[in-house]
Amino acid sequence: MTTTTRTSRHLSISVDRPAQEVYDYVSDPGNIPGWAPGLARSVERLDGRWVGESPMGRVVIVFTPRNDFGVLDHDVTLPSGETVRNPMRVIADGPGCEVVFTLRRQPWMSDAEFRRDAEAVSADLAALKRVMEQG
């Protein structure tokens, strides 16, 4: 039996807003362009699915159902048809919270592509912090 080990990086940012407020904002796919333009510059609901225009082309975004645990896992189906699973959490921390995104290196990614992906996710998390803290 062959096993494949993937590299993961946990990227996080502290946000000076209540966890529930951040969760409510991020869990609405319509807000993606405001905090994650690296994922999609625009998003619309088509045939019951959230479809975004991304730097990679047209993607389909599906979030896990709303829950009481701050889980914001979401699948992104790429133009190639491949689906990438993205673990994400909002964790309460006093009056604020921490947002954690687990970036998983895909088998086809070079070191440089994985590094660029991490930079893009970090930029999106920084944008989320700005949006949430500036109201």
Coordinates of C-alpha atoms in Angstrom, one line a residue:
M1 CA 0.0 0.0 0.0
T2 CA 1.3 3.4 -0.9
T3 CA 0.6 6.4 1.2
T4 CA 1.0 10.0 0.3
T5 CA 1.9 12.6 2.8
R6 CA 0.9 16.2 2.1
T7 CA 2.5 19.2 3.6
S8 CA 0.1 21.6 5.4
R9 CA 0.6 25.1 6.7
H10 CA -1.6 26.7 9.3
L11 CA -2.0 30.4 8.5
S12 CA -3.8 32.5 11.0
I13 CA -4.6 36.0 12.0
S14 CA -6.1 37.7 15.1
V15 CA -9.2 39.8 14.5
D16 CA -10.4 42.3 17.0
R17 CA -14.1 41.5 16.4
P18 CA -16.3 38.9 18.1
A19 CA -16.0 35.4 16.7
Q20 CA -19.7 35.1 15.8
E21 CA -19.5 38.3 13.8
V22 CA -16.5 37.1 11.8
Y23 CA -18.1 33.7 11.3
D24 CA -21.3 35.2 10.0
Y25 CA -19.5 37.4 7.5
V26 CA -17.1 34.7 6.2
S27 CA -19.8 32.0 6.0
D28 CA -21.8 34.1 3.5
P29 CA -20.2 33.2 0.1
G30 CA -21.5 36.5 -1.3
N31 CA -18.9 38.3 0.8
I32 CA -15.9 36.4 -0.7
P33 CA -14.8 39.3 -3.0
G34 CA -14.6 41.6 0.0
W35 CA -12.1 39.5 2.0
A36 CA -10.7 36.8 -0.4
P37 CA -10.1 38.3 -3.8
G38 CA -7.3 35.7 -4.2
L39 CA -10.1 33.2 -4.3
A40 CA -12.7 35.1 -6.3
R41 CA -13.0 38.7 -7.5
S42 CA -16.8 38.3 -8.0
V43 CA -19.3 35.6 -6.8
E44 CA -22.8 34.9 -7.9
R45 CA -25.5 32.3 -7.2
L46 CA -26.1 30.2 -10.3
D47 CA -28.4 27.2 -10.3
G48 CA -28.1 26.9 -6.5
R49 CA -24.3 27.0 -6.5
W50 CA -21.9 29.8 -5.7
V51 CA -19.7 30.5 -8.7
G52 CA -16.7 32.8 -8.6
E53 CA -14.5 34.4 -11.1
S54 CA -11.0 33.7 -9.8
P55 CA -7.5 34.3 -11.0
M56 CA -7.6 30.6 -12.0
G57 CA -10.8 30.9 -14.0
R58 CA -14.4 30.0 -13.0
V59 CA -14.6 28.1 -9.7
V60 CA -17.5 26.7 -7.6
I61 CA -17.4 27.3 -3.9
V62 CA -19.3 25.2 -1.3
F63 CA -19.1 26.0 2.4
T64 CA -19.9 23.4 5.1
P65 CA -23.3 24.0 6.6
R66 CA -23.6 26.6 9.3
N67 CA -22.6 25.3 12.7
D68 CA -21.9 26.4 16.3
F69 CA -18.2 25.4 16.2
G70 CA -16.8 28.1 13.9
V71 CA -16.0 25.6 11.2
L72 CA -15.8 27.3 7.8
D73 CA -14.4 24.4 5.7
H74 CA -15.1 24.9 2.0
D75 CA -14.5 23.1 -1.2
V76 CA -13.3 24.9 -4.3
T77 CA -13.9 23.1 -7.6
L78 CA -11.3 24.4 -10.1
P79 CA -11.9 24.9 -13.8
S80 CA -10.1 21.6 -14.3
G81 CA -12.8 19.8 -12.3
E82 CA -10.5 19.0 -9.4
T83 CA -11.9 19.9 -6.0
V84 CA -9.6 21.3 -3.3
R85 CA -10.7 21.0 0.3
N86 CA -9.9 24.0 2.5
P87 CA -10.1 23.6 6.3
M88 CA -10.9 26.9 8.1
R89 CA -11.9 27.9 11.6
V90 CA -12.9 30.9 13.6
I91 CA -11.8 30.5 17.2
A92 CA -13.1 32.8 20.0
D93 CA -10.3 34.6 21.9
G94 CA -11.7 36.9 24.5
P95 CA -13.6 39.7 22.9
G96 CA -11.9 38.9 19.5
C97 CA -11.0 35.8 17.6
E98 CA -8.4 34.0 15.6
V99 CA -9.1 32.9 12.0
V100 CA -7.1 29.8 11.0
F101 CA -6.8 28.5 7.5
T102 CA -5.0 25.2 6.8
L103 CA -3.3 25.3 3.4
R104 CA -2.7 21.9 2.0
R105 CA -0.1 21.4 -0.6
Q106 CA -1.6 19.8 -3.7
P107 CA 0.4 16.9 -5.3
W108 CA 1.0 18.9 -8.5
M109 CA 2.4 22.0 -6.7
S110 CA 6.0 23.1 -6.9
D111 CA 7.7 24.7 -3.9
A112 CA 7.2 28.1 -5.5
E113 CA 3.5 27.5 -6.2
F114 CA 2.9 26.4 -2.6
R115 CA 4.8 29.5 -1.4
R116 CA 2.7 31.8 -3.7
D117 CA -0.5 30.1 -2.5
A118 CA 0.5 30.7 1.1
E119 CA 1.2 34.3 0.3
A120 CA -2.2 34.7 -1.4
V121 CA -4.1 33.1 1.6
S122 CA -2.1 35.4 4.0
A123 CA -3.1 38.4 2.0
D124 CA -6.8 37.3 2.0
L125 CA -6.6 36.8 5.8
A126 CA -5.1 40.3 6.2
A127 CA -7.9 41.7 4.0
L128 CA -10.5 39.9 6.3
K129 CA -8.9 41.6 9.3
R130 CA -9.1 45.0 7.7
V131 CA -12.7 44.5 6.6
M132 CA -13.9 43.3 10.0
E133 CA -12.0 45.8 12.1
Q134 CA -12.8 48.9 10.0
G135 CA -16.5 48.0 9.9

